[in-house]
Short mmCIF file of C-alpha atoms and ligand atoms in Angstrom, two decimals:
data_model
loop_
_atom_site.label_atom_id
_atom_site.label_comp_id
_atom_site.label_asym_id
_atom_site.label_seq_id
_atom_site.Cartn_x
_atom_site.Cartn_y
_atom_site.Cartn_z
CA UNK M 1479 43.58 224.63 -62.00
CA UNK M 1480 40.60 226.78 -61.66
CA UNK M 1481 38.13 226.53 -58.86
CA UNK M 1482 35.49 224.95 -61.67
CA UNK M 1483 37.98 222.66 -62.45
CA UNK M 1484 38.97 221.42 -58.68
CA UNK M 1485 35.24 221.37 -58.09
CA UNK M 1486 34.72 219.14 -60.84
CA UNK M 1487 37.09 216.87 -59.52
CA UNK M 1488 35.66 216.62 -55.58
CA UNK M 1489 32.09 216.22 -57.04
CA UNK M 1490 31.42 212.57 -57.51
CA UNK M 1491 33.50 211.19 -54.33
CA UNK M 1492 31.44 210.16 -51.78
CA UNK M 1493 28.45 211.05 -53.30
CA UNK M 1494 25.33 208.45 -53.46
CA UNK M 1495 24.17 207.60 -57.06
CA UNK M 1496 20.47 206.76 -55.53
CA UNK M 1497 19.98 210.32 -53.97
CA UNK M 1498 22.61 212.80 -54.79
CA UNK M 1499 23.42 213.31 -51.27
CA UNK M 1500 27.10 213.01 -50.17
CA UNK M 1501 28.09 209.84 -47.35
CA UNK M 1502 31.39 211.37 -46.61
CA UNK M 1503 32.06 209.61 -43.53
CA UNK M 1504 35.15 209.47 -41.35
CA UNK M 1505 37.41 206.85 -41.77
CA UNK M 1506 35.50 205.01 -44.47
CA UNK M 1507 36.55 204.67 -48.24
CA UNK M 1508 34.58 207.81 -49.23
CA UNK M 1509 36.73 209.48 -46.63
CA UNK M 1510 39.75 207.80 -47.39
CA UNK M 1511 39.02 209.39 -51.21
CA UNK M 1512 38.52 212.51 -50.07
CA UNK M 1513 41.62 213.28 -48.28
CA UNK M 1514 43.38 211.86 -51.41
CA UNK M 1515 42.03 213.79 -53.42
CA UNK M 1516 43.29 216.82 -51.18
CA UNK M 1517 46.90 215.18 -50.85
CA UNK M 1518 47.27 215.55 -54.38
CA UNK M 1519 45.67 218.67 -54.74
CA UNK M 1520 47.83 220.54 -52.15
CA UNK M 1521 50.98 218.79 -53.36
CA UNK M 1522 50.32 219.73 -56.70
CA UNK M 1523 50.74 223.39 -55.63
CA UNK M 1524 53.91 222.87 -53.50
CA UNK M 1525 52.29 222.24 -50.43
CA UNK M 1526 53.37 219.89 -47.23
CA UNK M 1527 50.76 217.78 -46.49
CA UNK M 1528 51.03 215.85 -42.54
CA UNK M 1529 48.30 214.50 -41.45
CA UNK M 1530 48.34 215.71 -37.51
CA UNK M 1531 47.58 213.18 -33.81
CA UNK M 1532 43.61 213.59 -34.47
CA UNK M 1533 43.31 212.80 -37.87
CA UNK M 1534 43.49 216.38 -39.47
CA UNK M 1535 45.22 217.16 -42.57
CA UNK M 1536 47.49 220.54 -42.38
CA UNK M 1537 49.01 221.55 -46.14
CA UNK M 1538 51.85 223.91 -45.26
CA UNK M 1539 52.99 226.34 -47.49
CA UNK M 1540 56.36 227.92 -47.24
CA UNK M 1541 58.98 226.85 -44.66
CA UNK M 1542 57.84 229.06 -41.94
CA UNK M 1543 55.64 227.61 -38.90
CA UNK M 1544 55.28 230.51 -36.70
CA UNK M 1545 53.16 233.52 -37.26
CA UNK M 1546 50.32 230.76 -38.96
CA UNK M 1547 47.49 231.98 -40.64
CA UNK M 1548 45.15 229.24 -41.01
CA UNK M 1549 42.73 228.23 -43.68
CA UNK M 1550 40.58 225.31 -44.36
CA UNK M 1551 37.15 223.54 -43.38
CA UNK M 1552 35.90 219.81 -43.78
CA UNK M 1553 35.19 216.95 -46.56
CA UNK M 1554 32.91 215.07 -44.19
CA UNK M 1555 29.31 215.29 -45.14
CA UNK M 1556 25.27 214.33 -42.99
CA UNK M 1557 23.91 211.77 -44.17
CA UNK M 1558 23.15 212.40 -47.80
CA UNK M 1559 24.83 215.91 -46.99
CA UNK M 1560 25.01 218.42 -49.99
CA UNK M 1561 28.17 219.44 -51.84
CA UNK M 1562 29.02 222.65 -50.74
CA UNK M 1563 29.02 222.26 -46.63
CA UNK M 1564 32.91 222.32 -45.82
CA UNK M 1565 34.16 221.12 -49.37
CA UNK M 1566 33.68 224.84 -50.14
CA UNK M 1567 35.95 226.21 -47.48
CA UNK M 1568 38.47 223.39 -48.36
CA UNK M 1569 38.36 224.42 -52.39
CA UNK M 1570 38.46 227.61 -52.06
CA UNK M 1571 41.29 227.36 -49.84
CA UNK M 1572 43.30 225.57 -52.45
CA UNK M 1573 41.78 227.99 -54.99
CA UNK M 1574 42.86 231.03 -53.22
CA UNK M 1575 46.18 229.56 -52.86
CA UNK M 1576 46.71 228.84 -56.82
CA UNK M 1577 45.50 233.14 -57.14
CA UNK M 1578 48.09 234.14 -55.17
CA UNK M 1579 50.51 231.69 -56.52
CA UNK M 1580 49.32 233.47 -59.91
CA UNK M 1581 50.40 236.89 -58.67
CA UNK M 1582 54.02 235.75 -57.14
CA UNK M 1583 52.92 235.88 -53.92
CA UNK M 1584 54.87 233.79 -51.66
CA UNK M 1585 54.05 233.74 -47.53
CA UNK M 1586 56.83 234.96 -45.00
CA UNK M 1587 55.04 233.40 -42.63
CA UNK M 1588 53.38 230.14 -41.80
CA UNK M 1589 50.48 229.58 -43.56
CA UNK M 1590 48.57 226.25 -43.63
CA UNK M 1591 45.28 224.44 -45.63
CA UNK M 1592 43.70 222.83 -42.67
CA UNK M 1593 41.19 219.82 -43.68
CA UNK M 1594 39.66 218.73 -40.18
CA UNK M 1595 37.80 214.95 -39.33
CA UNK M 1596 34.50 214.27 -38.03
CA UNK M 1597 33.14 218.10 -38.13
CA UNK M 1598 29.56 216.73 -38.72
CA UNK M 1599 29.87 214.09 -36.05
CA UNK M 1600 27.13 212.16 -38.46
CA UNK M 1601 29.26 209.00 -37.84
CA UNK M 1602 30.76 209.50 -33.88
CA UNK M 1603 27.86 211.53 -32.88
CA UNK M 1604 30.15 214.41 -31.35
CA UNK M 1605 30.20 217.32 -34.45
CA UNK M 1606 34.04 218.93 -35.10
CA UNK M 1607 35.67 216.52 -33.31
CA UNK M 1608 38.82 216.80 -35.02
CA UNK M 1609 39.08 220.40 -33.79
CA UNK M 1610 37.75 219.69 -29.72
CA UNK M 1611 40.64 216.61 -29.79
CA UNK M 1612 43.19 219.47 -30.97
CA UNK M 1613 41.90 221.86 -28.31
CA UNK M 1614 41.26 219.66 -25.66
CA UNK M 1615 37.85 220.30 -25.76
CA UNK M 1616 37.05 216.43 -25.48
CA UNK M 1617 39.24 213.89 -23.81
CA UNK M 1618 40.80 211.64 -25.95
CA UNK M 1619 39.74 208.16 -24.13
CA UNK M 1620 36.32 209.70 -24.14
CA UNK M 1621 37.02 210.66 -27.79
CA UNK M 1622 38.39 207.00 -28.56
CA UNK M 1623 35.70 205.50 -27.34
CA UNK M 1624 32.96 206.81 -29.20
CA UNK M 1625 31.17 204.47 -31.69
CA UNK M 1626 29.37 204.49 -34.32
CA UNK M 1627 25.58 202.71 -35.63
CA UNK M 1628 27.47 199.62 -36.28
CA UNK M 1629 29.10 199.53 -32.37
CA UNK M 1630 32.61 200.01 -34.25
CA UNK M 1631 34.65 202.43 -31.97
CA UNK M 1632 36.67 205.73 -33.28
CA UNK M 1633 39.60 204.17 -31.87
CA UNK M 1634 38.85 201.07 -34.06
CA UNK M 1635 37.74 202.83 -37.58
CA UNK M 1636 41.01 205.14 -37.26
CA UNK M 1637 42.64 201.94 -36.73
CA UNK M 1638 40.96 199.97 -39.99
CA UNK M 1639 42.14 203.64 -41.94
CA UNK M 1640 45.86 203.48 -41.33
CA UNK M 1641 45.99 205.82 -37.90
CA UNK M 1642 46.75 205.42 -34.73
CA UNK M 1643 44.45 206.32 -31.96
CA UNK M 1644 46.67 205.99 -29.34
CA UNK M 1645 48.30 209.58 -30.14
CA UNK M 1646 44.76 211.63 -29.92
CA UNK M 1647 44.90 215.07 -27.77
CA UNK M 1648 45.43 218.46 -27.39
CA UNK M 1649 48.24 220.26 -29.82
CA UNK M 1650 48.88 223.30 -27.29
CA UNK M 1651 52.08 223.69 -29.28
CA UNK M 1652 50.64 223.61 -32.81
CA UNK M 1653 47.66 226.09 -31.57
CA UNK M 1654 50.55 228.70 -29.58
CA UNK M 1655 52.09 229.09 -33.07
CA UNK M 1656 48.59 230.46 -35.41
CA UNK M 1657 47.91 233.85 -35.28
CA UNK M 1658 44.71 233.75 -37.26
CA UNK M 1659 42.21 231.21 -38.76
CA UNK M 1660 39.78 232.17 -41.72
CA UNK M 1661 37.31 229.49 -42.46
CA UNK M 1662 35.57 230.28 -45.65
CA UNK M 1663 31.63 228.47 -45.60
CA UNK M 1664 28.40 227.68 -47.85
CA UNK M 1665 25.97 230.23 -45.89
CA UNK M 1666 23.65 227.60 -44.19
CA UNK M 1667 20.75 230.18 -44.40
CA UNK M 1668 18.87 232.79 -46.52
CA UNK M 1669 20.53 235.86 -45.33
CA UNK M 1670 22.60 237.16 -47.94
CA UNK M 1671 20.29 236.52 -50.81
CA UNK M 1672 17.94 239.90 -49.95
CA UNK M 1673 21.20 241.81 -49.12
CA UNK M 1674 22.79 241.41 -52.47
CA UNK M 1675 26.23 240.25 -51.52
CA UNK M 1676 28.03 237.29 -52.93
CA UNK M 1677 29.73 237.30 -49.08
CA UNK M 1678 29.44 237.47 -45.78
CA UNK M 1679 31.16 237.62 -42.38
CA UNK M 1680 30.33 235.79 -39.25
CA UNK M 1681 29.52 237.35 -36.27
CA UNK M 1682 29.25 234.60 -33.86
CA UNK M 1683 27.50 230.96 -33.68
CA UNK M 1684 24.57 230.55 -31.77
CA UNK M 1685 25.22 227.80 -28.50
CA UNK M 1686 24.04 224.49 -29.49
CA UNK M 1687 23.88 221.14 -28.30
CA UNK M 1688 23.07 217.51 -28.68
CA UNK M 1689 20.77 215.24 -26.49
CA UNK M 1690 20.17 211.66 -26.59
CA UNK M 1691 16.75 210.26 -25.50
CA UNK M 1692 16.49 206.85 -24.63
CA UNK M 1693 12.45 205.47 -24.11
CA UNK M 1694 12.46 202.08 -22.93
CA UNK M 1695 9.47 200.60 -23.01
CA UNK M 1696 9.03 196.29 -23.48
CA UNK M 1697 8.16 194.53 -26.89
CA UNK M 1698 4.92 193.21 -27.37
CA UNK M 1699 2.73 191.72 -30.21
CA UNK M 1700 0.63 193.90 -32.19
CA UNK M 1701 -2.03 191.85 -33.20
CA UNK M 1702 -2.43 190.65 -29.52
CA UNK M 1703 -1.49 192.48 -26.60
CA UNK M 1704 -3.85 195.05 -25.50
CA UNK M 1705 -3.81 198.85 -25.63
CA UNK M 1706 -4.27 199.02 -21.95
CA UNK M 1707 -1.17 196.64 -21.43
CA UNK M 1708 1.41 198.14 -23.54
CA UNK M 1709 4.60 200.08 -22.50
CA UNK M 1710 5.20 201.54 -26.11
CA UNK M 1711 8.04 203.72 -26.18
CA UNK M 1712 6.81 205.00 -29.31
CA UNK M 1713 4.16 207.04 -28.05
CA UNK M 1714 5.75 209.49 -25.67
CA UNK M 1715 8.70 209.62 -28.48
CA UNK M 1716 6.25 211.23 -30.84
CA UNK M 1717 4.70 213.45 -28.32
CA UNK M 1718 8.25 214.67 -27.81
CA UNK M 1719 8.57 215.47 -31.23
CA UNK M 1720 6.05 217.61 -31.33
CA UNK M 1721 7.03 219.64 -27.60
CA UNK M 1722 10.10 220.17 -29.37
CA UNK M 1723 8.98 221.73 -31.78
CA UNK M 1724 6.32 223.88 -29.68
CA UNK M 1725 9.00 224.14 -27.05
CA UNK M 1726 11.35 225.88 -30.14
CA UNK M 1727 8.70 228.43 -30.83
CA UNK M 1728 7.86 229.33 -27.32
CA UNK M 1729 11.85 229.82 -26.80
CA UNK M 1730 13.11 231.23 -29.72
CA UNK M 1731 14.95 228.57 -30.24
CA UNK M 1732 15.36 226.16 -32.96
CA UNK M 1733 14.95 222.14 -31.71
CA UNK M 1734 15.17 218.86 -34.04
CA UNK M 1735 14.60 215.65 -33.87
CA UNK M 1736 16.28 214.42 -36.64
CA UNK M 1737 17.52 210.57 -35.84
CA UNK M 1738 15.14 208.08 -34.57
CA UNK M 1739 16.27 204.55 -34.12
CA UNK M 1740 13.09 202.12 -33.14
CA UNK M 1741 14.31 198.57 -31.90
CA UNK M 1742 14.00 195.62 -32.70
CA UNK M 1743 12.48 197.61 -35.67
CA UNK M 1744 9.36 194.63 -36.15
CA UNK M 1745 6.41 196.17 -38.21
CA UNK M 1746 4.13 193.90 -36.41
CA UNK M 1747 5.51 194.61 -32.89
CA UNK M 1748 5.33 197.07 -30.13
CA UNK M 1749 8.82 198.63 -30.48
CA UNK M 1750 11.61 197.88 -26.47
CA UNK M 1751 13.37 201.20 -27.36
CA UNK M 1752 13.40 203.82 -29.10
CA UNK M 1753 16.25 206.08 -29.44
CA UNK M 1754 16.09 209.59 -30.76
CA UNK M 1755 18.44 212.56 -31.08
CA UNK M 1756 17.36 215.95 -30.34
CA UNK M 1757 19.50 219.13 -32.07
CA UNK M 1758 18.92 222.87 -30.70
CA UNK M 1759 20.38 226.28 -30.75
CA UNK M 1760 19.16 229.52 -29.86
CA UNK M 1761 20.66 233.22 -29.80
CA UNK M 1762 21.67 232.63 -26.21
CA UNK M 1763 22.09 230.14 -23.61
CA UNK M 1764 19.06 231.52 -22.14
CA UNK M 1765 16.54 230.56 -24.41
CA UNK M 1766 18.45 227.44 -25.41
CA UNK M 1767 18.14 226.26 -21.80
CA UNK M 1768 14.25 227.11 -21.85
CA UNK M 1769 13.95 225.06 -24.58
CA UNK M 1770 15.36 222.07 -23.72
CA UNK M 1771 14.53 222.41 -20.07
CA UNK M 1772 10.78 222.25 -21.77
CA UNK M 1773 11.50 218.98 -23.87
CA UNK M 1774 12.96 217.06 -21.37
CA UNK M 1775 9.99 217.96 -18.84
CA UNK M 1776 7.69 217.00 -21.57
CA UNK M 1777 9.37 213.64 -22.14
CA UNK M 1778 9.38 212.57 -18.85
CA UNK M 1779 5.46 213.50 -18.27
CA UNK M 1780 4.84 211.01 -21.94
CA UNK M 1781 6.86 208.75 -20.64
CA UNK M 1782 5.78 208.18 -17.05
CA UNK M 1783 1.91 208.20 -18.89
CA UNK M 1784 2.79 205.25 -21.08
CA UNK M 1785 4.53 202.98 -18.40
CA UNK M 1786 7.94 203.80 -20.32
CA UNK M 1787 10.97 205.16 -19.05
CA UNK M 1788 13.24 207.98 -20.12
CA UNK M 1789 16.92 208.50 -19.99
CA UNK M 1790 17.88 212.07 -21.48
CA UNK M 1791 22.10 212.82 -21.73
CA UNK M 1792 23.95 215.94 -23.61
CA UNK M 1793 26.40 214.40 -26.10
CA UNK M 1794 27.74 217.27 -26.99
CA UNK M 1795 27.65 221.04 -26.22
CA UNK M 1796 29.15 224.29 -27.77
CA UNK M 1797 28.57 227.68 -25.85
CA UNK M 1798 27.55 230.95 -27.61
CA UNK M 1799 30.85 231.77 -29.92
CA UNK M 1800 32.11 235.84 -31.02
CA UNK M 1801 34.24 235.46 -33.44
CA UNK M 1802 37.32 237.79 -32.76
CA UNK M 1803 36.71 241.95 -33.62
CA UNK M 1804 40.07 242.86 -34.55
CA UNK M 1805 40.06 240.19 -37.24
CA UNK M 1806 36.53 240.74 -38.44
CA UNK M 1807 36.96 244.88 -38.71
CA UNK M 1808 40.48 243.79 -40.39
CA UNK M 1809 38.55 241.22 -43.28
CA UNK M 1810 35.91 243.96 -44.01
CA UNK M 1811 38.60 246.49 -44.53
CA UNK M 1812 40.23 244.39 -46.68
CA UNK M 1813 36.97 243.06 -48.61
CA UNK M 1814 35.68 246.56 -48.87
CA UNK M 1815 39.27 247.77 -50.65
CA UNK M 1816 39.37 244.80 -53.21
CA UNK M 1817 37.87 246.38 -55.87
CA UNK M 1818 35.38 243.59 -56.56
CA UNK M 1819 31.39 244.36 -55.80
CA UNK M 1820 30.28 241.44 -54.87
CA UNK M 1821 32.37 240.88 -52.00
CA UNK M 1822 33.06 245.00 -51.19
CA UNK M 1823 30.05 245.66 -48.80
CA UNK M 1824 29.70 242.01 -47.13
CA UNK M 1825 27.32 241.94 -44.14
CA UNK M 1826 28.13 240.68 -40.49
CA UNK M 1827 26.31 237.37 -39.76
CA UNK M 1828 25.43 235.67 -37.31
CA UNK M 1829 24.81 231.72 -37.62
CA UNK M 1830 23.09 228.81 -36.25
CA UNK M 1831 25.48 226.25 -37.23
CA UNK M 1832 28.52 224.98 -35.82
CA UNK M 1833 32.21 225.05 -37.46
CA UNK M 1834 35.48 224.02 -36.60
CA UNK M 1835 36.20 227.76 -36.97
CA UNK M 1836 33.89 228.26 -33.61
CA UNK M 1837 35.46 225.56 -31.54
CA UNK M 1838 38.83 227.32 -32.60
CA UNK M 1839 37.45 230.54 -31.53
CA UNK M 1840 38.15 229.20 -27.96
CA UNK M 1841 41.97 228.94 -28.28
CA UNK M 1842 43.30 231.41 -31.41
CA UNK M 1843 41.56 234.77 -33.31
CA UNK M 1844 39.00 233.49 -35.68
CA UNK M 1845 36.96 234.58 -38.70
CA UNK M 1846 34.99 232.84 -41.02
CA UNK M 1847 33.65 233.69 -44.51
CA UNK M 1848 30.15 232.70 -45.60
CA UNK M 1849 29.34 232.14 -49.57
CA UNK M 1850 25.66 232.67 -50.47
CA UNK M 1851 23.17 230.28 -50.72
CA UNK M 1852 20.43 230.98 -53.06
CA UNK M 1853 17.80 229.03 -51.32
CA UNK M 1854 19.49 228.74 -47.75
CA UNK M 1855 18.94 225.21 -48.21
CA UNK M 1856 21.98 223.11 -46.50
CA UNK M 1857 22.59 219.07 -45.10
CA UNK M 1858 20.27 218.23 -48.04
CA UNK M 1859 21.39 217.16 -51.98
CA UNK M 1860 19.78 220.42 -52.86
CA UNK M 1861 22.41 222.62 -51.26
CA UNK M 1862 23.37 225.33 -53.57
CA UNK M 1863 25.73 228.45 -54.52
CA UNK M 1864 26.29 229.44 -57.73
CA UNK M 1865 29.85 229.45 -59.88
CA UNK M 1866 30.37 233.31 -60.21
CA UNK M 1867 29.77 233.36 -56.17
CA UNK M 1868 32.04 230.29 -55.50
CA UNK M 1869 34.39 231.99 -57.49
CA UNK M 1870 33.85 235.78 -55.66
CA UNK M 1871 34.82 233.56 -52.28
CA UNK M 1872 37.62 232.63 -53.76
CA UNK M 1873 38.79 236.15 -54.44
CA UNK M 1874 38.01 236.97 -51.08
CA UNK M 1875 40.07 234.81 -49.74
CA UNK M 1876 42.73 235.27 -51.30
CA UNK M 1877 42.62 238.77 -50.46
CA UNK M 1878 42.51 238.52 -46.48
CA UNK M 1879 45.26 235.30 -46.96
CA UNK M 1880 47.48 237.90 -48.72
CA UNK M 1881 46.43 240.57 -46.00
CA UNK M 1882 47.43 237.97 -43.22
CA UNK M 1883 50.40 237.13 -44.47
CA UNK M 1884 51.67 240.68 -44.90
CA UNK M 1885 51.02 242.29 -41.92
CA UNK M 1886 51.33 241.06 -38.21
ZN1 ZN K 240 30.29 222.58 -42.43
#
């Protein structure tokens, strides 16, 4: 099958007829579809599909499992997430295989589609969890305990899905065996578009983070109780909204409040609680720091004004990730000798966002791939790249795969 025609068949799972956006969470039906969908796929072309301890889905190819190159991304989505943000890498990857299935290649060496769980964290809150359970970069009772908006646990939804939570942790023995992983992504930015190249390389991920901030404040009525005598969490909420966003700009940082939840949620009442979820990154830990350092002063000063309190705790943090030089010089060699324009001069990137790839980084030499995005738009129905550049990644993958594969 082409990569039009896999595409075609990915499309509608998951995705919401009401706004366009994909729900792909984990461990729900749209999941449950998705990784079908993959089964089959990967199957189809010969491939060994076992689902691994976490929840991740590893396609082998070939009866070798040392030496592994590894490629792959995600099916999860946001919350009405576009089409493109991990499908792409996990496509492509079956794509690429099909090419060099098409030329007679066949690997001497392990090489695996890897299709991790949970890398948005839009449903357990903690992004690429499937990858931090493999490296140990999150304990798994801390990982099994993590619930969702409906108070259903991980433990419990992997459960409901058919898995067992009881084996979640580290795979020191599957990670000693890869050599290499190559994540192919949608670009989550503008940066290729000016250049002129269908893709790029990553450089490194900025260090980013997640903190929850809990106002408590105490319900009242609105039609009766006084401004004077209200504790509305509400207010210094909003004022932290907008430090964030001035703290950002004074950093050189990026900060988001993206997730609010009010409670009980009354239009006619002075919200208890309110809940709300502040992303940032910067180029360094630095400025990162600064930045939140300068929220969570802010918050408390609202807070303490309005008679509300404030609880502020990291859910999850990812330090400043390089992405490995011999492998990157190796991919741009290779790129640069495929005979293909688009992809022969691809630029070194760096990147706000966070990937599976860059948790990886920690353990095994990692690269990743970024496809262009016409509008840099991303986590919104209007993500974008266009056919002849979905189809350029492919190429390019299959051409550092082949690379891998054929040379320690
Ligand atoms: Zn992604």
């Amino acid at each position: 099958m082409t990569f039009a025609e896999l595409w075609r068949e990915l499309e509608p799972l998951g995705r919401d007829p009401g706004t366009g956006g994909y729900r792909r969470y984990s461990w729900t039906p749209a999941d449950a579809a998705c990784r079908a969908w993959f089964t089959r796929q990967a199957e189809r072309l010969g491939l060994t599909v076992e689902p691994d301890n976490n929840g991740n889905l590893w396609a082998w190819w070939g009866p070798e499992r040392t030496n592994v190159i590894v490629t792959g991304s995600h099916l999860d989505s946001v919350p009405d997430g576009g089409g493109y943000d991990g499908a792409l890498g996990v496509v492509s990857a079956l794509a690429a295989v099909e090419e060099l299935q098409a030329r007679d290649f066949y690997p001497e060496r392990g090489m695996v589609l890897a299709v991790f769980t949970e890398e948005e964290g839009a449903r357990f809150r903690v992004a690429c969890l499937g990858s931090r359970l493999m490296t140990g970069a999150i304990d798994p009772d801390a990982a099994r305990a993590l619930s969702d908006d409906e108070g259903i646990t991980l433990a419990q939804a992997m459960a409901a899905a058919g898995g067992d939570p009881g084996r979640l942790g580290p795979r020191d023995d599957l990670l000693d065996t890869i050599d290499a992983v190559v994540e192919l992504h949608v670009e989550q930015g503008r940066a290729l578009a000016p250049l002129g190249s269908a893709v790029g390389i990553a450089k490194g991920i900025w260090p980013h983070g997640r903190w929850r901030l809990d106002f408590r404040g105490r319900a009242d009525h609105a039609g009766t109780a006084r401004l004077a005598d209200r504790k509305d969490p509400m207010l210094p909420y909003a004022r932290t909204v907008l430090a964030a966003r001035r703290a950002a700009a004074d950093s050189g940082a990026l900060a988001t409040i993206g997730k609010v939840i009010a409670e009980p949620g009354g239009a006619n009442g002075v919200s208890s609680a309110v809940t709300a979820w502040l992303d940032a990154r910067a180029p360094d830990e630095a400025r990162l720091e600064k930045a939140v350092t300068a929220v969570r002063s802010a918050s408390m000063r609202y807070s303490s004004e309005c008679g509300v309190t404030v609880t502020i705790s990291p859910e999850s943090y990812t330090p400043p990730v390089h992405f490995d030089e011999n492998l990157r010089d190796r991919i741009e060699g290779v790129l640069a000798a495929a005979g293909i324009p688009e992809i022969s001069r691809a630029p070194v990137l760096p990147t706000g966002a966070g990937h599976d790839a860059g948790i990886l980084a920690a353990r095994v030499p990692t690269a990743m791939l970024f496809v262009r995005n016409p509008t840099g738009v991303s986590h919104s129905p209007a993500e974008h790249a266009d056919l002849a550049d979905c189809e350029a990644g492919v190429h390019a993958l299959a051409a550092v795969l082949e690379d891998l594969a054929a040379r320690p």
